[in-house]
């Protein structure tokens, strides 16, 4: 119980201390999502110009929660580790995921009646957790790079007495980075079953009401 309380306190502290970074990455994701949708619309329409959209097209509900979690978590861990290289992969992941999801929206909008609206409704239940996890993973990756950068700077500084002191000066950033990665994993654990078993029926239910 004490461990859970300490983890909760560290999570709140990590989110508060780096909220500007997290909000900034969220804004970048939203811009890329909207941009991906708008810029892909003409391309998708041109590609499907000679094709009659099928009214029977459906969002895929034949997905497994465990496979979804493993796929998303593996991508997050890879991005986290790769962010050691100047944090570039962390930013690229946000841009790619935002643009890719936006492009998918444009595709569904062309293939299905009210497909764009259906797609957004489908994204909402699990996206609240999954997209937030993606943003936090990127933030964690950036913090990992900042820890390495701060550690190296401290280690070569004349004001620091050895590697141990250099680590002590920067370990808080590393702790926040690891805590945010753990928190993102929890969010992905929540998102996976929602996406696998709830999001499609939910979007169908809402669309039937409209």
GROMACS .gro file of C-alpha atoms in nm:
model
  210
    1UNK     CA    1   0.000   0.000   0.000
    2UNK     CA    2   0.282   0.237   0.085
    3UNK     CA    3   0.443   0.162  -0.253
    4UNK     CA    4   0.120   0.248  -0.436
    5UNK     CA    5   0.087   0.576  -0.248
    6UNK     CA    6   0.448   0.664  -0.327
    7UNK     CA    7   0.393   0.577  -0.694
    8UNK     CA    8   0.078   0.791  -0.703
    9UNK     CA    9   0.262   1.086  -0.548
   10UNK     CA   10   0.553   1.049  -0.792
   11UNK     CA   11   0.312   1.026  -1.086
   12UNK     CA   12   0.130   1.344  -0.982
   13UNK     CA   13   0.464   1.517  -0.929
   14UNK     CA   14   0.593   1.404  -1.270
   15UNK     CA   15   0.278   1.519  -1.449
   16UNK     CA   16   0.277   1.856  -1.272
   17UNK     CA   17   0.647   1.925  -1.323
   18UNK     CA   18   0.630   1.850  -1.695
   19UNK     CA   19   0.275   1.954  -1.778
   20UNK     CA   20   0.392   2.216  -2.031
   21UNK     CA   21   0.586   1.951  -2.221
   22UNK     CA   22   0.291   1.711  -2.215
   23UNK     CA   23   0.042   1.980  -2.322
   24UNK     CA   24   0.277   2.090  -2.600
   25UNK     CA   25   0.304   1.733  -2.733
   26UNK     CA   26  -0.074   1.695  -2.711
   27UNK     CA   27  -0.120   2.015  -2.916
   28UNK     CA   28   0.131   1.886  -3.172
   29UNK     CA   29  -0.062   1.558  -3.196
   30UNK     CA   30  -0.393   1.739  -3.252
   31UNK     CA   31  -0.240   1.964  -3.520
   32UNK     CA   32  -0.095   1.660  -3.699
   33UNK     CA   33  -0.427   1.474  -3.669
   34UNK     CA   34  -0.622   1.761  -3.825
   35UNK     CA   35  -0.350   1.824  -4.083
   36UNK     CA   36  -0.330   1.454  -4.175
   37UNK     CA   37  -0.707   1.440  -4.222
   38UNK     CA   38  -0.724   1.756  -4.438
   39UNK     CA   39  -0.416   1.684  -4.648
   40UNK     CA   40  -0.515   1.320  -4.707
   41UNK     CA   41  -0.873   1.393  -4.806
   42UNK     CA   42  -0.799   1.489  -5.168
   43UNK     CA   43  -0.553   1.203  -5.212
   44UNK     CA   44  -0.803   0.950  -5.077
   45UNK     CA   45  -1.086   1.090  -5.289
   46UNK     CA   46  -0.869   1.078  -5.601
   47UNK     CA   47  -0.766   0.719  -5.530
   48UNK     CA   48  -1.128   0.616  -5.479
   49UNK     CA   49  -1.263   0.833  -5.760
   50UNK     CA   50  -1.359   0.536  -5.974
   51UNK     CA   51  -1.480   0.327  -5.681
   52UNK     CA   52  -1.832   0.333  -5.541
   53UNK     CA   53  -1.811   0.353  -5.159
   54UNK     CA   54  -1.952   0.046  -4.990
   55UNK     CA   55  -2.233   0.095  -4.739
   56UNK     CA   56  -2.129  -0.232  -4.579
   57UNK     CA   57  -1.781  -0.119  -4.485
   58UNK     CA   58  -1.726  -0.147  -4.111
   59UNK     CA   59  -1.465  -0.065  -3.854
   60UNK     CA   60  -1.270  -0.376  -3.762
   61UNK     CA   61  -1.398  -0.533  -3.441
   62UNK     CA   62  -1.204  -0.859  -3.480
   63UNK     CA   63  -0.907  -0.750  -3.272
   64UNK     CA   64  -0.747  -0.893  -2.963
   65UNK     CA   65  -0.685  -0.680  -2.652
   66UNK     CA   66  -0.354  -0.850  -2.572
   67UNK     CA   67  -0.223  -0.803  -2.926
   68UNK     CA   68  -0.323  -0.437  -2.917
   69UNK     CA   69  -0.147  -0.383  -2.586
   70UNK     CA   70   0.172  -0.561  -2.696
   71UNK     CA   71   0.181  -0.366  -3.023
   72UNK     CA   72   0.132  -0.026  -2.856
   73UNK     CA   73   0.363  -0.098  -2.563
   74UNK     CA   74   0.641  -0.234  -2.786
   75UNK     CA   75   0.622   0.078  -3.001
   76UNK     CA   76   0.633   0.296  -2.690
   77UNK     CA   77   0.936   0.118  -2.544
   78UNK     CA   78   1.120   0.135  -2.877
   79UNK     CA   79   1.051   0.509  -2.901
   80UNK     CA   80   1.156   0.560  -2.539
   81UNK     CA   81   1.492   0.390  -2.584
   82UNK     CA   82   1.551   0.547  -2.927
   83UNK     CA   83   1.489   0.891  -2.776
   84UNK     CA   84   1.839   0.873  -2.634
   85UNK     CA   85   1.932   1.008  -2.978
   86UNK     CA   86   1.843   1.374  -2.920
   87UNK     CA   87   1.475   1.292  -2.843
   88UNK     CA   88   1.398   1.298  -3.216
   89UNK     CA   89   1.206   0.965  -3.218
   90UNK     CA   90   0.974   1.095  -2.942
   91UNK     CA   91   0.867   1.391  -3.155
   92UNK     CA   92   0.851   1.182  -3.473
   93UNK     CA   93   0.618   0.933  -3.303
   94UNK     CA   94   0.374   1.211  -3.214
   95UNK     CA   95   0.378   1.351  -3.568
   96UNK     CA   96   0.345   1.006  -3.728
   97UNK     CA   97   0.064   0.885  -3.504
   98UNK     CA   98  -0.130   1.209  -3.533
   99UNK     CA   99  -0.099   1.226  -3.912
  100UNK     CA  100  -0.166   0.853  -3.953
  101UNK     CA  101  -0.485   0.861  -3.744
  102UNK     CA  102  -0.598   1.174  -3.929
  103UNK     CA  103  -0.539   1.007  -4.266
  104UNK     CA  104  -0.740   0.705  -4.149
  105UNK     CA  105  -1.025   0.942  -4.066
  106UNK     CA  106  -1.017   1.081  -4.420
  107UNK     CA  107  -1.023   0.726  -4.557
  108UNK     CA  108  -1.323   0.620  -4.350
  109UNK     CA  109  -1.497   0.943  -4.439
  110UNK     CA  110  -1.468   0.848  -4.807
  111UNK     CA  111  -1.555   0.480  -4.767
  112UNK     CA  112  -1.855   0.495  -4.534
  113UNK     CA  113  -2.169   0.704  -4.500
  114UNK     CA  114  -2.090   0.952  -4.220
  115UNK     CA  115  -1.762   0.762  -4.191
  116UNK     CA  116  -1.569   1.056  -4.049
  117UNK     CA  117  -1.813   1.104  -3.763
  118UNK     CA  118  -1.828   0.730  -3.697
  119UNK     CA  119  -1.448   0.715  -3.688
  120UNK     CA  120  -1.420   1.000  -3.436
  121UNK     CA  121  -1.685   0.842  -3.213
  122UNK     CA  122  -1.497   0.512  -3.239
  123UNK     CA  123  -1.170   0.679  -3.133
  124UNK     CA  124  -1.305   0.859  -2.828
  125UNK     CA  125  -1.352   0.573  -2.573
  126UNK     CA  126  -1.007   0.416  -2.608
  127UNK     CA  127  -0.830   0.719  -2.755
  128UNK     CA  128  -0.867   0.912  -2.429
  129UNK     CA  129  -0.630   0.657  -2.276
  130UNK     CA  130  -0.424   0.544  -2.576
  131UNK     CA  131  -0.347   0.885  -2.722
  132UNK     CA  132  -0.267   1.019  -2.375
  133UNK     CA  133  -0.033   0.722  -2.324
  134UNK     CA  134   0.138   0.795  -2.656
  135UNK     CA  135   0.192   1.158  -2.558
  136UNK     CA  136   0.325   1.062  -2.215
  137UNK     CA  137   0.560   0.803  -2.369
  138UNK     CA  138   0.704   1.075  -2.590
  139UNK     CA  139   0.740   1.306  -2.291
  140UNK     CA  140   0.917   1.028  -2.102
  141UNK     CA  141   1.153   0.977  -2.397
  142UNK     CA  142   1.237   1.347  -2.408
  143UNK     CA  143   1.305   1.344  -2.033
  144UNK     CA  144   1.534   1.042  -2.078
  145UNK     CA  145   1.738   1.241  -2.330
  146UNK     CA  146   1.742   1.545  -2.098
  147UNK     CA  147   1.869   1.324  -1.816
  148UNK     CA  148   2.156   1.195  -2.032
  149UNK     CA  149   2.235   1.547  -2.151
  150UNK     CA  150   2.228   1.687  -1.797
  151UNK     CA  151   2.435   1.398  -1.664
  152UNK     CA  152   2.707   1.441  -1.928
  153UNK     CA  153   2.719   1.816  -1.871
  154UNK     CA  154   2.744   1.769  -1.495
  155UNK     CA  155   3.007   1.496  -1.528
  156UNK     CA  156   3.241   1.715  -1.730
  157UNK     CA  157   3.175   2.025  -1.522
  158UNK     CA  158   3.445   2.146  -1.286
  159UNK     CA  159   3.175   2.217  -1.028
  160UNK     CA  160   3.081   1.849  -1.001
  161UNK     CA  161   3.280   1.607  -0.790
  162UNK     CA  162   3.270   1.283  -0.987
  163UNK     CA  163   3.012   1.076  -1.176
  164UNK     CA  164   2.813   0.993  -0.863
  165UNK     CA  165   2.742   1.357  -0.790
  166UNK     CA  166   2.657   1.417  -1.155
  167UNK     CA  167   2.400   1.137  -1.133
  168UNK     CA  168   2.255   1.274  -0.809
  169UNK     CA  169   2.208   1.617  -0.968
  170UNK     CA  170   2.001   1.472  -1.252
  171UNK     CA  171   1.838   1.159  -1.111
  172UNK     CA  172   1.505   1.334  -1.049
  173UNK     CA  173   1.458   1.374  -1.424
  174UNK     CA  174   1.533   1.005  -1.476
  175UNK     CA  175   1.287   0.906  -1.204
  176UNK     CA  176   1.014   1.121  -1.363
  177UNK     CA  177   1.093   0.966  -1.701
  178UNK     CA  178   1.055   0.610  -1.568
  179UNK     CA  179   0.741   0.694  -1.371
  180UNK     CA  180   0.577   0.843  -1.680
  181UNK     CA  181   0.660   0.530  -1.880
  182UNK     CA  182   0.500   0.311  -1.613
  183UNK     CA  183   0.195   0.538  -1.605
  184UNK     CA  184   0.163   0.519  -1.985
  185UNK     CA  185   0.172   0.139  -1.961
  186UNK     CA  186  -0.121   0.149  -1.719
  187UNK     CA  187  -0.313   0.371  -1.961
  188UNK     CA  188  -0.244   0.129  -2.247
  189UNK     CA  189  -0.366  -0.162  -2.034
  190UNK     CA  190  -0.693   0.025  -1.991
  191UNK     CA  191  -0.716   0.127  -2.358
  192UNK     CA  192  -0.658  -0.218  -2.511
  193UNK     CA  193  -0.978  -0.396  -2.393
  194UNK     CA  194  -1.183  -0.083  -2.457
  195UNK     CA  195  -1.062  -0.068  -2.817
  196UNK     CA  196  -1.100  -0.442  -2.868
  197UNK     CA  197  -1.445  -0.492  -2.719
  198UNK     CA  198  -1.620  -0.160  -2.669
  199UNK     CA  199  -1.524   0.113  -2.918
  200UNK     CA  200  -1.686  -0.044  -3.227
  201UNK     CA  201  -2.018  -0.135  -3.058
  202UNK     CA  202  -2.020   0.208  -2.896
  203UNK     CA  203  -1.975   0.387  -3.229
  204UNK     CA  204  -2.247   0.169  -3.388
  205UNK     CA  205  -2.483   0.246  -3.099
  206UNK     CA  206  -2.426   0.622  -3.118
  207UNK     CA  207  -2.463   0.629  -3.497
  208UNK     CA  208  -2.790   0.439  -3.472
  209UNK     CA  209  -2.921   0.711  -3.241
  210UNK     CA  210  -2.835   0.988  -3.487
   0.00000   0.00000   0.00000
